[in-house]
XYZ file of C-alpha atoms in Angstrom:
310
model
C 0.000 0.000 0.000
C 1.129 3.562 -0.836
C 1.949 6.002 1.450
C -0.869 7.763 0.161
C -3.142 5.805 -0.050
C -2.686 4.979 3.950
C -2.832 8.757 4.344
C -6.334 8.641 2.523
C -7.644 5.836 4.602
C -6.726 7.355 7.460
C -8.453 10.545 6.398
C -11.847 8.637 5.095
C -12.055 7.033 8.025
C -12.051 10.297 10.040
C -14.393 11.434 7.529
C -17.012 8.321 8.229
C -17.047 8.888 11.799
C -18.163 12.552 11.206
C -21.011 10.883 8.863
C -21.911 8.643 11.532
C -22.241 10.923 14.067
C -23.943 13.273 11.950
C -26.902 10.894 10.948
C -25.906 10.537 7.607
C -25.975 7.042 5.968
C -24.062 6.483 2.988
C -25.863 3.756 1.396
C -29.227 4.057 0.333
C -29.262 7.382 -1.070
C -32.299 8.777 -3.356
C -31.668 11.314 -5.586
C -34.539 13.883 -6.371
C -35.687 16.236 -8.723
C -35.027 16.160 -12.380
C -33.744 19.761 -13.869
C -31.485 22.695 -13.000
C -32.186 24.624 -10.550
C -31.196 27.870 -9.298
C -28.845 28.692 -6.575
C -29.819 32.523 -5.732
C -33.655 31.680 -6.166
C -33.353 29.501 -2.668
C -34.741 26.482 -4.719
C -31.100 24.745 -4.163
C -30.951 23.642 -0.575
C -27.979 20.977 0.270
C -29.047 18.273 1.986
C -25.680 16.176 4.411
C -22.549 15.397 1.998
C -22.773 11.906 1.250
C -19.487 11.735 -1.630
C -16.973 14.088 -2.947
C -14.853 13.762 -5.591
C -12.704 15.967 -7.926
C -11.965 15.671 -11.641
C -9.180 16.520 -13.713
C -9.161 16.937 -17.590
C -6.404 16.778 -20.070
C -2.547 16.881 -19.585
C -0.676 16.432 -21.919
C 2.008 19.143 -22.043
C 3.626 19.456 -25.341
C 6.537 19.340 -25.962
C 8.242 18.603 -23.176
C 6.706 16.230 -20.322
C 7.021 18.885 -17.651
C 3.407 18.411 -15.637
C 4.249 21.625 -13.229
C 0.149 22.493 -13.279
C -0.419 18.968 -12.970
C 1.614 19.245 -9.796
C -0.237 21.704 -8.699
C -3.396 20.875 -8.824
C -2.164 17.395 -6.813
C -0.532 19.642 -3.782
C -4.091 21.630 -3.722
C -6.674 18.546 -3.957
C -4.163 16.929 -1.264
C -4.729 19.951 0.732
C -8.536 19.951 0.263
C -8.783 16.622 1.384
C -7.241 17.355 4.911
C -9.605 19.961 4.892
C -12.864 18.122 3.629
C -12.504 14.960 2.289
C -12.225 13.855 -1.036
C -12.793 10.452 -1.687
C -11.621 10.029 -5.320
C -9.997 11.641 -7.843
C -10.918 11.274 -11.875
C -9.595 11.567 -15.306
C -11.459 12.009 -18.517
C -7.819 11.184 -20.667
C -5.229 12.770 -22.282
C -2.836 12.915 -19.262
C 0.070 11.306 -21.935
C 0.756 13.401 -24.874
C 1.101 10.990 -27.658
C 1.300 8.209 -24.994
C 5.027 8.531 -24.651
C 6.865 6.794 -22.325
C 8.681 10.330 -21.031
C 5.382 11.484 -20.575
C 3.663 8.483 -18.948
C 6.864 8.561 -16.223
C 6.728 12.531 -15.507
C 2.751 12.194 -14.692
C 3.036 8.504 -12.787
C 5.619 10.772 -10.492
C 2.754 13.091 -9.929
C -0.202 10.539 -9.404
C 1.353 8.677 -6.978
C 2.052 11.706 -4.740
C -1.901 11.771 -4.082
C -3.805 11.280 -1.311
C -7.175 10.233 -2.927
C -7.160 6.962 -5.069
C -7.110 7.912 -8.825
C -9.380 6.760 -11.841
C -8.147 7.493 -15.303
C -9.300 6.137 -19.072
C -7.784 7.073 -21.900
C -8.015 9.866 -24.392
C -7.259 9.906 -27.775
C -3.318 10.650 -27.074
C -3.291 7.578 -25.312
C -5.335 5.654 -27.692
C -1.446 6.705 -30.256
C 0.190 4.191 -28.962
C -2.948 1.714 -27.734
C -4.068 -0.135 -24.456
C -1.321 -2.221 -22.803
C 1.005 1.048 -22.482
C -1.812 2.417 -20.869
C -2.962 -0.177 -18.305
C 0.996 -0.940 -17.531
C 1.013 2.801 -15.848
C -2.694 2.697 -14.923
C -2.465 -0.060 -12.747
C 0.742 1.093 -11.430
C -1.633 4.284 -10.440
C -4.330 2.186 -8.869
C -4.505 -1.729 -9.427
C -8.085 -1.353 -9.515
C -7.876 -0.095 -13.069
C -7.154 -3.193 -15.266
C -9.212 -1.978 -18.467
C -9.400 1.057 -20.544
C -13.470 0.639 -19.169
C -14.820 -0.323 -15.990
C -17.195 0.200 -13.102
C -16.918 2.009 -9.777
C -19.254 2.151 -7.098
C -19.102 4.641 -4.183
C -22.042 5.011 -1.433
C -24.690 4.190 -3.521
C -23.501 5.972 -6.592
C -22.400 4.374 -9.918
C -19.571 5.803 -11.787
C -18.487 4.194 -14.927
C -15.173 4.700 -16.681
C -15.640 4.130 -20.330
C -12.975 5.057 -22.380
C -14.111 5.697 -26.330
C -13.003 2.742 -28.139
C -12.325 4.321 -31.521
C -9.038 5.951 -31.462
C -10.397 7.465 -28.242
C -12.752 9.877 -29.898
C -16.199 8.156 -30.160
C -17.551 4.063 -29.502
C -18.196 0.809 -31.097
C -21.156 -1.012 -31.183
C -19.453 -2.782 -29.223
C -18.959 -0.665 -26.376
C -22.165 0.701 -26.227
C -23.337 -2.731 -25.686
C -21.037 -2.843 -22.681
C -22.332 0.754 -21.427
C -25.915 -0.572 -22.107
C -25.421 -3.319 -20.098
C -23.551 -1.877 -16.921
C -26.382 0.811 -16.896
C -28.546 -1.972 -17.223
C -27.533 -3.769 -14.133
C -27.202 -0.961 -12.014
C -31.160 0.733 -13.041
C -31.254 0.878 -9.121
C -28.663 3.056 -8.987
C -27.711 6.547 -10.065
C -24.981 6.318 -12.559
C -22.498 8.787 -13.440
C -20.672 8.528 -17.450
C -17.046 9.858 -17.575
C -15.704 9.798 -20.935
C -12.937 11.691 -22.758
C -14.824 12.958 -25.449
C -18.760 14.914 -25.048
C -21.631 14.125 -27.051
C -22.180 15.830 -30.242
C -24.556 18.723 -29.806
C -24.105 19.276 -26.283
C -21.131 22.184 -26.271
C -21.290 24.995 -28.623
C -18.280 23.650 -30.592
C -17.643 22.325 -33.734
C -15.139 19.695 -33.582
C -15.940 16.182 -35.702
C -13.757 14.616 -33.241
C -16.080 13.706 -30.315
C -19.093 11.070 -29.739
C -21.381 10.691 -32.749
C -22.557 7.045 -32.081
C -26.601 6.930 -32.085
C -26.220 4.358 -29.677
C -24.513 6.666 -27.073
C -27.400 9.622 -26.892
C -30.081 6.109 -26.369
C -27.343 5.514 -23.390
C -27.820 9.540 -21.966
C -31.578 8.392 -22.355
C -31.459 5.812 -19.482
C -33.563 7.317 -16.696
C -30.594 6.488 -13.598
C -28.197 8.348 -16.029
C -27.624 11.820 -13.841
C -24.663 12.914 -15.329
C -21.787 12.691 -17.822
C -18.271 14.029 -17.193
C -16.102 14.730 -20.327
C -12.617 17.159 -21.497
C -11.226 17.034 -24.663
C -12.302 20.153 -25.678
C -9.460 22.499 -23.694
C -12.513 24.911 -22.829
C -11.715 28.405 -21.344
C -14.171 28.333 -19.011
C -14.336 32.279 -19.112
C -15.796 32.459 -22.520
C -17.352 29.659 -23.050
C -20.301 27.048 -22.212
C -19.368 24.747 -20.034
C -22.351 23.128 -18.054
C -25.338 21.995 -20.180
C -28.378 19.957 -18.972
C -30.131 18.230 -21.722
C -33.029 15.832 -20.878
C -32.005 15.149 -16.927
C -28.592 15.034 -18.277
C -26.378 17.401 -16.444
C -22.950 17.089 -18.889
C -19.911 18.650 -17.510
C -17.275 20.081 -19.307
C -13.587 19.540 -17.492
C -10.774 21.752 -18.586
C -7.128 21.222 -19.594
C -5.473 20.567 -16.489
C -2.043 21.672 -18.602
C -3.633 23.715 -21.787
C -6.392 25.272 -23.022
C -7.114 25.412 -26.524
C -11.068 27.344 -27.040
C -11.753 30.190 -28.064
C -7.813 31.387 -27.377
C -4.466 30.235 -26.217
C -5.008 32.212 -22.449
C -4.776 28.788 -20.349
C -5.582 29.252 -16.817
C -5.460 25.428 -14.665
C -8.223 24.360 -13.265
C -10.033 21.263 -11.779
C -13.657 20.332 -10.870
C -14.541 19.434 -7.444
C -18.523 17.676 -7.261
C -20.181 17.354 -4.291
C -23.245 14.952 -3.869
C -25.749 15.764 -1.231
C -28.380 12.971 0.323
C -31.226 14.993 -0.958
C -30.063 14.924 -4.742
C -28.296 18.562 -4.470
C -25.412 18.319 -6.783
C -22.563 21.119 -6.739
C -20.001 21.832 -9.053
C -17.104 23.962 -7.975
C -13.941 24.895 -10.058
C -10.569 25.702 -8.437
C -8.377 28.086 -9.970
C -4.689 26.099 -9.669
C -2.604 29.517 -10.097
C -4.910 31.965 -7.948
C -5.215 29.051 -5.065
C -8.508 29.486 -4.683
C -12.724 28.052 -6.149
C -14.099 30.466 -8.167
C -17.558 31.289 -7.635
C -18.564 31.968 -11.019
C -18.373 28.849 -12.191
C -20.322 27.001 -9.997
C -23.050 24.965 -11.263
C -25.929 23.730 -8.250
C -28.088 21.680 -9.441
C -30.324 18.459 -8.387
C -30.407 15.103 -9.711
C -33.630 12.846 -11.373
C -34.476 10.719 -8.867
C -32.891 7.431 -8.947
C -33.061 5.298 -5.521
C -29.832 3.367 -4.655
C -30.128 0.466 -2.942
């Protein structure tokens, strides 16, 4: 076991006991409601914190494999954790640029300096140099991770890991299948989609490069699906969309951890931080890596369709 990881047991277990004590169960949770609401209208009330996680979006320095953001934003989610507990960080791909080897070492040295356990798939940089490069660092990250897709369950919540299996960009028949069936199983369950790469239609982008399958917007159209988690897209978050809810959807764009790319060059670092609430309140906050600090304004609040866990 990592030295981290002990740390992070350590810390969860403080953070259980507060639960306890509080009244709050972690299994069990229903989530309510079915559309955005709004946070300065009073209708957004948080219920007790039942799971927190944060989210990281694409790497991938270029040229040279020097993650300094990277390593930034692991020293602050460490910090946030001592101060409230995350349980896990995620990765919607592209931490490798071009999947080099260089690349894959200078991140692994970052990753394994966190606290939280870590959940990555792959992006299309990755998918350069294909799957076993991948899942020979992955599982050195977490040994849970032993395919580019797979399921995770935390207190009653659902979180599948379903990296796009053509050229990391968009899916086979083949994996929606697989997505069809884990949502399938789990109908009981909320379930939360991270992928590299959004649906077409949802951001106001045009890129060819993302999810065009039919098969995937049948998938968003699964009633326990609450939420989809995607990067790819390098958004400046200052000038452009970056939380849409479509259909009880709520899809969440997550920046470039390293670059941004849309609508200009000015990258600022930044990571997503959700918090889930037992009463289906659901709260997106996005820390600002250089300034130290959340920034209020882009904060999404929203609640969930309801979708008991058992």
């Amino acid at each position: 076991m990592r030295s981290g990881q002990l740390r992070y047991l350590i810390l969860l277990q403080l953070a259980l006991v507060a639960l306890v004590v509080s009244g709050c169960t972690l299994l069990g949770i229903g989530f309510g409601g079915g559309t955005e609401v709004g946070e300065d209208d009073g209708s957004w009330v948080p219920g007790a914190v039942v799971l927190r996680f944060a989210v990281i979006g694409d790497a991938e320095p270029k040229p040279v494999p020097i993650f300094d953001q990277f390593a930034g934003a692991v020293d602050a989610i460490n910090q946030l954790t001592l101060e409230r507990p995350i349980d896990f960080v995620g990765s919607v791909g592209d931490i490798a640029h071009k999947g080099t080897i260089e690349q894959y070492e200078a991140a692994t040295a970052e990753i394994e300096r966190l606290v939280p356990p870590f959940y990555a798939i792959m992006g299309n940089e990755e998918y350069e140099v294909g799957v076993s490069r991948f899942l020979e660092y992955a599982e050195m990250w977490n040994d849970e991770i032993t395919s580019p897709r797979y399921v995770v369950e935390r207190a009653g919540v659902i979180f599948i890991f379903a990296t796009p299996d053509v050229d990391g960009y968009d899916f086979t028949d083949e994996a929606i299948d697989w997505l069809r069936d884990q949502i399938e199983t789990y109908e009981s369950f909320p379930v939360v989609l991270f992928t590299h790469t959004p649906m077409t239609g949802v951001f106001p982008v045009n890129v060819n490069r993302i999810i065009h399958h039919p098969g995937f917007q049948e998938i968003l159209a699964y009633e326990n699906v609450v939420a989809h988690f995607s990067g790819h897209l390098h958004f400046n978050l200052d000038h452009v969309t970056h939380y849409v809810q479509q259909e009880g959807v709520h899809h969440v764009h997550v920046p470039g951890i390293e670059r941004t790319k849309r609508p200009n060059d000015v990258h600022v670092p930044r990571f997503r931080v959700v918090t889930l609430y037992d009463n289906g309140a659901a709260e997106v906050e996005t820390y600002n890596v250089d300034d130290g600090a959340f920034e209020p304004e882009h904060r999404s609040r929203f609640m969930l369709r309801m979708t008991p866990a058992k």
